[in-house]
CSV table of C-alpha atoms (C1' of nucleotides) in Angstrom, one decimal:
chain,number,residue,atom,x,y,z
I,1,MET,CA,29.0,29.0,-15.8
I,2,SER,CA,25.3,27.4,-15.9
I,3,ILE,CA,24.4,24.1,-15.4
I,4,SER,CA,23.1,22.5,-18.3
I,5,MET,CA,21.0,19.7,-18.7
I,6,ARG,CA,18.6,17.8,-21.1
I,7,PRO,CA,15.1,17.6,-20.3
I,8,SER,CA,15.3,14.0,-20.3
I,9,GLN,CA,17.6,14.2,-17.5
I,10,ALA,CA,15.6,17.5,-15.9
I,11,LEU,CA,12.7,14.4,-15.8
I,12,ARG,CA,14.4,11.8,-14.1
I,13,LEU,CA,16.1,13.9,-11.4
I,14,TRP,CA,12.8,15.4,-10.4
I,15,GLN,CA,11.4,11.7,-10.5
I,16,GLN,CA,13.9,10.7,-8.5
I,17,VAL,CA,13.8,13.3,-5.6
I,18,MET,CA,10.1,12.7,-5.3
I,19,LEU,CA,10.6,9.3,-4.9
I,20,SER,CA,12.9,9.7,-1.8
I,21,GLN,CA,10.7,12.1,-0.8
I,22,VAL,CA,7.6,9.9,-1.2
I,23,ARG,CA,9.6,6.5,0.2
I,24,GLY,CA,11.4,8.5,2.8
I,25,GLY,CA,7.9,9.1,4.3
I,26,GLU,CA,8.8,12.8,4.2
I,27,PRO,CA,5.2,15.3,4.3
I,28,ASP,CA,3.9,15.9,1.6
I,29,LEU,CA,4.1,19.1,0.5
I,30,THR,CA,2.1,20.4,-2.1
I,31,MET,CA,3.7,22.7,-5.5
I,32,ARG,CA,2.5,25.5,-3.7
I,33,GLN,CA,3.9,24.6,-0.5
I,34,THR,CA,7.1,23.8,-1.8
I,35,ALA,CA,7.4,27.0,-3.4
I,36,ILE,CA,6.2,28.9,-0.4
I,37,LEU,CA,9.0,27.2,2.0
I,38,LEU,CA,11.8,28.2,0.2
I,39,THR,CA,11.5,31.2,-1.3
I,40,ILE,CA,11.1,31.7,3.1
I,41,TYR,CA,14.3,29.8,3.3
I,42,LEU,CA,16.2,31.2,0.4
I,43,ASP,CA,15.0,34.8,-0.1
I,44,PRO,CA,16.1,37.3,2.9
I,45,PRO,CA,13.2,37.9,5.2
I,46,PRO,CA,11.0,40.3,6.4
I,47,HIS,CA,8.9,37.5,5.3
I,48,THR,CA,4.8,38.7,5.2
I,49,VAL,CA,1.7,37.1,4.0
I,50,ARG,CA,0.8,39.8,1.8
I,51,GLY,CA,5.2,39.4,0.3
I,52,LEU,CA,4.5,36.0,0.4
I,53,ALA,CA,0.5,35.6,-1.7
I,54,ALA,CA,2.0,38.5,-4.4
I,55,ARG,CA,5.6,36.4,-5.1
I,56,LEU,CA,3.4,33.6,-5.8
I,57,ASN,CA,0.4,35.2,-7.3
I,58,VAL,CA,-2.2,33.4,-4.8
I,59,THR,CA,-4.7,34.8,-2.7
I,60,LYS,CA,-3.9,35.1,1.1
I,61,PRO,CA,-5.8,32.6,2.4
I,62,VAL,CA,-3.5,30.0,0.2
I,63,ILE,CA,-0.9,31.1,2.4
I,64,THR,CA,-2.1,30.9,5.3
I,65,ARG,CA,-3.6,27.7,4.6
I,66,ALA,CA,-0.2,27.0,4.1
I,67,LEU,CA,1.5,28.1,7.0
I,68,ASP,CA,-1.1,26.6,9.4
I,69,THR,CA,0.1,23.2,7.7
I,70,MET,CA,3.8,23.7,7.8
I,71,GLY,CA,3.7,25.2,11.5
I,72,ALA,CA,2.2,22.8,12.7
I,73,LEU,CA,5.2,20.8,10.6
I,74,LYS,CA,7.2,22.9,12.6
I,75,LEU,CA,8.5,24.1,9.1
I,76,VAL,CA,7.9,28.1,10.1
I,77,SER,CA,7.0,30.1,12.5
I,78,ARG,CA,4.9,33.1,12.6
I,79,HIS,CA,5.4,35.8,14.7
I,80,ARG,CA,3.5,39.4,15.2
I,81,ASP,CA,5.4,42.3,13.4
I,82,GLU,CA,6.2,44.7,16.7
I,83,LEU,CA,6.2,48.2,14.3
I,84,ASP,CA,3.0,47.3,12.5
I,85,LYS,CA,1.0,44.8,14.0
I,86,ARG,CA,-1.6,44.2,11.2
I,87,ASN,CA,1.6,42.4,9.7
I,88,VAL,CA,2.5,38.6,10.2
I,89,LEU,CA,6.1,37.7,10.0
I,90,VAL,CA,7.3,34.6,9.1
I,91,ARG,CA,10.5,32.9,10.5
I,92,ARG,CA,11.7,30.4,9.9
I,93,THR,CA,12.7,26.8,12.2
I,94,VAL,CA,15.9,24.8,13.2
I,95,GLU,CA,13.7,21.3,11.9
I,96,GLY,CA,12.2,23.7,8.6
I,97,ALA,CA,16.2,24.3,8.3
I,98,LEU,CA,17.3,20.9,8.6
I,99,PHE,CA,14.9,20.0,5.7
I,100,VAL,CA,15.1,21.8,3.6
I,101,GLU,CA,19.1,21.2,3.9
I,102,ARG,CA,18.6,17.5,3.7
I,103,PHE,CA,16.3,18.0,0.4
I,104,GLY,CA,19.0,20.1,-0.6
I,105,ASP,CA,21.5,17.5,-0.2
I,106,GLY,CA,19.5,15.0,-1.9
I,107,ILE,CA,19.0,16.7,-4.8
I,108,VAL,CA,22.5,17.0,-5.7
I,109,VAL,CA,22.9,13.3,-4.9
I,110,ARG,CA,20.1,12.2,-7.6
I,111,ALA,CA,21.6,14.6,-9.8
I,112,HIS,CA,25.4,12.9,-9.5
I,113,GLU,CA,23.4,9.7,-10.1
I,114,LEU,CA,21.9,10.9,-13.3
I,115,PRO,CA,23.1,8.7,-16.2
I,116,ILE,CA,24.7,10.2,-19.1
U,1,MET,CA,29.8,12.9,-16.8
U,2,SER,CA,27.2,13.8,-14.4
U,3,ILE,CA,25.5,16.5,-13.3
U,4,SER,CA,27.2,18.3,-10.5
U,5,MET,CA,25.5,21.2,-8.5
U,6,ARG,CA,25.8,22.4,-5.0
U,7,PRO,CA,23.0,22.1,-2.5
U,8,SER,CA,22.1,25.9,-2.5
U,9,GLN,CA,22.2,25.7,-6.3
U,10,ALA,CA,20.0,22.7,-6.5
U,11,LEU,CA,17.3,24.7,-4.1
U,12,ARG,CA,17.5,27.4,-6.2
U,13,LEU,CA,16.7,25.5,-9.1
U,14,TRP,CA,13.6,23.8,-6.9
U,15,GLN,CA,12.3,27.4,-5.8
U,16,GLN,CA,12.5,28.6,-9.3
U,17,VAL,CA,10.3,25.8,-10.5
U,18,MET,CA,8.2,25.8,-8.4
U,19,LEU,CA,7.4,29.3,-8.6
U,20,SER,CA,6.6,29.4,-12.6
U,21,GLN,CA,4.4,26.3,-12.1
U,22,VAL,CA,2.3,27.9,-9.2
U,23,ARG,CA,2.3,31.4,-11.1
U,24,GLY,CA,1.3,30.2,-14.7
U,25,GLY,CA,-1.1,28.2,-12.7
U,26,GLU,CA,-0.3,24.8,-13.4
U,27,PRO,CA,-2.3,22.2,-11.6
U,28,ASP,CA,-1.6,22.4,-7.8
U,29,LEU,CA,0.3,18.1,-7.7
U,30,THR,CA,1.8,17.1,-4.4
U,31,MET,CA,4.7,15.0,-4.2
U,32,ARG,CA,3.1,11.9,-4.4
U,33,GLN,CA,1.0,12.8,-7.2
U,34,THR,CA,4.2,14.1,-9.0
U,35,ALA,CA,6.2,11.0,-8.3
U,36,ILE,CA,3.0,9.0,-9.8
U,37,LEU,CA,3.4,10.9,-13.1
U,38,LEU,CA,6.3,11.0,-14.1
U,39,THR,CA,7.1,7.5,-13.6
U,40,ILE,CA,4.2,7.0,-15.8
U,41,TYR,CA,6.1,8.7,-17.9
U,42,LEU,CA,9.4,7.7,-17.6
U,43,ASP,CA,9.5,3.9,-16.5
U,44,PRO,CA,8.7,1.4,-19.5
U,45,PRO,CA,4.8,0.6,-19.1
U,46,PRO,CA,3.2,-1.3,-18.2
U,47,HIS,CA,1.9,0.8,-14.9
U,48,THR,CA,-0.4,-1.3,-12.4
U,49,VAL,CA,-2.1,0.2,-9.4
U,50,ARG,CA,0.0,-2.1,-7.3
U,51,GLY,CA,3.3,-2.0,-9.1
U,52,LEU,CA,2.9,2.3,-8.7
U,53,ALA,CA,2.0,1.2,-4.8
U,54,ALA,CA,4.7,-0.8,-4.3
U,55,ARG,CA,7.8,1.2,-6.6
U,56,LEU,CA,6.5,4.7,-3.8
U,57,ASN,CA,6.1,2.5,-1.3
U,58,VAL,CA,2.4,3.8,-0.5
U,59,THR,CA,-1.1,2.1,-0.1
U,60,LYS,CA,-3.0,1.1,-2.9
U,61,PRO,CA,-6.2,3.9,-2.0
U,62,VAL,CA,-3.4,6.8,-2.5
U,63,ILE,CA,-3.0,5.3,-6.5
U,64,THR,CA,-6.1,5.1,-6.7
U,65,ARG,CA,-7.1,9.1,-5.6
U,66,ALA,CA,-4.4,10.5,-7.3
U,67,LEU,CA,-5.4,8.5,-10.9
U,68,ASP,CA,-8.6,10.2,-10.0
U,69,THR,CA,-7.8,13.1,-10.0
U,70,MET,CA,-5.1,12.9,-12.6
U,71,GLY,CA,-7.6,11.0,-14.5
U,72,ALA,CA,-10.1,14.0,-14.1
U,73,LEU,CA,-7.0,16.4,-15.0
U,74,LYS,CA,-6.2,14.5,-17.8
U,75,LEU,CA,-3.1,14.0,-17.0
U,76,VAL,CA,-3.4,9.4,-17.3
U,77,SER,CA,-5.8,7.4,-18.3
U,78,ARG,CA,-7.7,4.1,-16.8
U,79,HIS,CA,-8.0,1.2,-19.0
U,80,ARG,CA,-8.7,-2.8,-17.7
U,81,ASP,CA,-6.4,-5.3,-18.8
U,82,GLU,CA,-7.8,-8.0,-20.8
U,83,LEU,CA,-5.5,-10.7,-20.6
U,84,ASP,CA,-6.0,-10.2,-16.5
U,85,LYS,CA,-9.3,-8.4,-16.3
U,86,ARG,CA,-8.1,-8.1,-12.6
U,87,ASN,CA,-5.4,-5.1,-13.3
U,88,VAL,CA,-5.8,-1.6,-14.6
U,89,LEU,CA,-3.5,-0.5,-17.1
U,90,VAL,CA,-2.7,3.0,-16.7
U,91,ARG,CA,-1.6,4.7,-19.6
U,92,ARG,CA,-0.7,7.9,-20.7
U,93,THR,CA,-2.5,10.6,-22.7
U,94,VAL,CA,-2.1,13.0,-25.1
U,95,GLU,CA,-2.6,16.3,-22.2
U,96,GLY,CA,-0.2,14.5,-20.1
U,97,ALA,CA,2.4,13.6,-23.0
U,98,LEU,CA,2.5,17.7,-23.1
U,99,PHE,CA,2.3,18.9,-19.5
U,100,VAL,CA,5.9,16.7,-18.3
U,101,GLU,CA,7.0,18.5,-21.6
U,102,ARG,CA,6.9,21.3,-20.5
U,103,PHE,CA,7.4,20.8,-17.2
U,104,GLY,CA,10.3,19.3,-18.5
U,105,ASP,CA,11.5,21.9,-20.2
U,106,GLY,CA,10.6,24.7,-17.4
U,107,ILE,CA,13.3,23.0,-15.6
U,108,VAL,CA,15.8,23.5,-18.5
U,109,VAL,CA,15.3,26.2,-18.5
U,110,ARG,CA,15.6,27.5,-15.0
U,111,ALA,CA,18.9,25.2,-14.3
U,112,HIS,CA,19.9,27.5,-17.4
U,113,GLU,CA,19.4,30.6,-15.5
U,114,LEU,CA,21.3,29.4,-12.1
U,115,PRO,CA,23.6,31.8,-11.1
U,116,ILE,CA,27.0,30.8,-10.5
A,1,DG,C1',-10.6,62.3,15.5
A,2,DC,C1',-12.9,59.7,12.4
A,3,DA,C1',-13.2,57.4,7.9
A,4,DA,C1',-10.6,54.6,4.4
A,5,DA,C1',-7.0,51.7,3.6
A,6,DT,C1',-4.1,47.5,4.9
A,7,DT,C1',-3.2,43.0,7.0
A,8,DG,C1',-4.1,39.0,8.2
A,9,DT,C1',-8.1,35.0,9.2
A,10,DT,C1',-12.3,33.0,9.5
A,11,DT,C1',-16.3,31.5,7.6
A,12,DC,C1',-19.3,29.5,4.2
A,13,DG,C1',-19.9,25.7,1.1
A,14,DC,C1',-17.7,21.8,-1.6
A,15,DT,C1',-14.0,18.9,-3.3
A,16,DT,C1',-10.1,16.2,-2.5
A,17,DC,C1',-7.0,13.4,0.4
A,18,DC,C1',-5.9,10.4,4.6
A,19,DG,C1',-5.1,5.3,6.5
A,20,DT,C1',-8.2,1.6,7.2
A,21,DT,C1',-11.6,-1.5,6.2
A,22,DT,C1',-14.5,-3.9,3.4
A,23,DC,C1',-15.7,-5.6,-0.8
A,24,DA,C1',-16.7,-7.4,-5.8
A,25,DG,C1',-15.2,-9.2,-9.2
A,26,DT,C1',-11.1,-12.4,-11.5
A,27,DT,C1',-7.8,-15.7,-11.6
A,28,DT,C1',-5.2,-19.6,-9.8
A,29,DC,C1',-4.6,-24.6,-8.0
A,30,DG,C1',-5.7,-28.4,-5.1
N,1,DC,C1',-15.6,-27.2,-9.1
N,2,DG,C1',-15.0,-24.6,-5.6
N,3,DA,C1',-12.0,-22.5,-1.6
N,4,DA,C1',-8.1,-19.5,-2.0
N,5,DA,C1',-5.6,-15.3,-3.5
N,6,DC,C1',-5.4,-11.2,-5.4
N,7,DT,C1',-6.7,-6.8,-8.0
N,8,DG,C1',-8.6,-2.5,-7.5
N,9,DA,C1',-12.4,0.6,-5.7
N,10,DA,C1',-15.6,2.4,-3.1
N,11,DA,C1',-17.0,3.1,2.0
N,12,DC,C1',-16.0,5.0,6.7
N,13,DG,C1',-14.9,8.8,9.4
N,14,DG,C1',-12.0,13.0,9.0
N,15,DA,C1',-8.4,15.9,8.1
N,16,DA,C1',-6.8,19.9,4.7
N,17,DG,C1',-7.3,21.9,1.0
N,18,DC,C1',-10.1,25.3,-2.5
N,19,DG,C1',-12.3,30.6,-4.4
N,20,DA,C1',-15.3,33.9,-2.4
N,21,DA,C1',-16.5,36.9,0.9
N,22,DA,C1',-16.8,38.4,5.0
N,23,DC,C1',-14.4,39.7,9.8
N,24,DA,C1',-11.6,42.2,13.6
N,25,DA,C1',-7.6,44.7,13.9
N,26,DT,C1',-4.5,48.3,13.3
N,27,DT,C1',-2.9,52.1,10.6
N,28,DT,C1',-2.9,56.5,7.8
N,29,DG,C1',-4.7,60.3,6.0
N,30,DC,C1',-8.0,63.9,5.7
DNA sequence: GCAAATTGTTTCGCTTCCGTTTCAGTTTCG
DNA sequence: CGAAACTGAAACGGAAGCGAAACAATTTGC
């Protein structure tokens, strides 16, 4: 059974979640950064710069810079791949897992609060 | 009857919507910009810089700059309030309405495609 | 063994954004 | 009338983003 919603409900949900994030002072991530973060936390590892760039259809420097920023925020971490030292493996962090978990819970709450 | 979803579904929905936006080459809005845009299109007018700043709990220059960027993208427009010339009224545009409409439809589609 | 290919980062010039402060224009009100 | 209040924008130095191109480090394959 899939999830059904009308476009007006979908937009209202998005607005409420965005407002709660902004008002709560959470990091002001871009859509690209959000896509990268959620891909790292939802898709099975390993995650490489190249793989993420292909998944998002963006260039590699876009991934590098997003990892710089989210790394500074402790949302993800980087580690050299010991088997193929050209690769960088992107890993989850405790802080990032908590952030994503809170984010998901927030969506659920806002969805529940939606008017009919 | 409210909308029910599990956190894992909510996160997967968010990921799929973000991925489709990024891959589709849509403007890479930040959470703040998204919150502003949706507030303008979902909440009843009039919308002023001050009002939006209060709604998002951010400073006025944040709103001014976001309107600069989204104005350049033709997603919103600014007009001086003739009744109180200190105010700037933020208005919707045809392009912005189409963008928001496509966005909402995209969410609905991704929600429908979600695994159980 | 060594050129070619692959990976992720860095550099370039430029744009956008930040928070804070300052400013110009307008309205309010004593 | 004129001072105070209010609104949105501009100025400031700094941080972070962009695409394109060049770059080191590593692996592949002849």
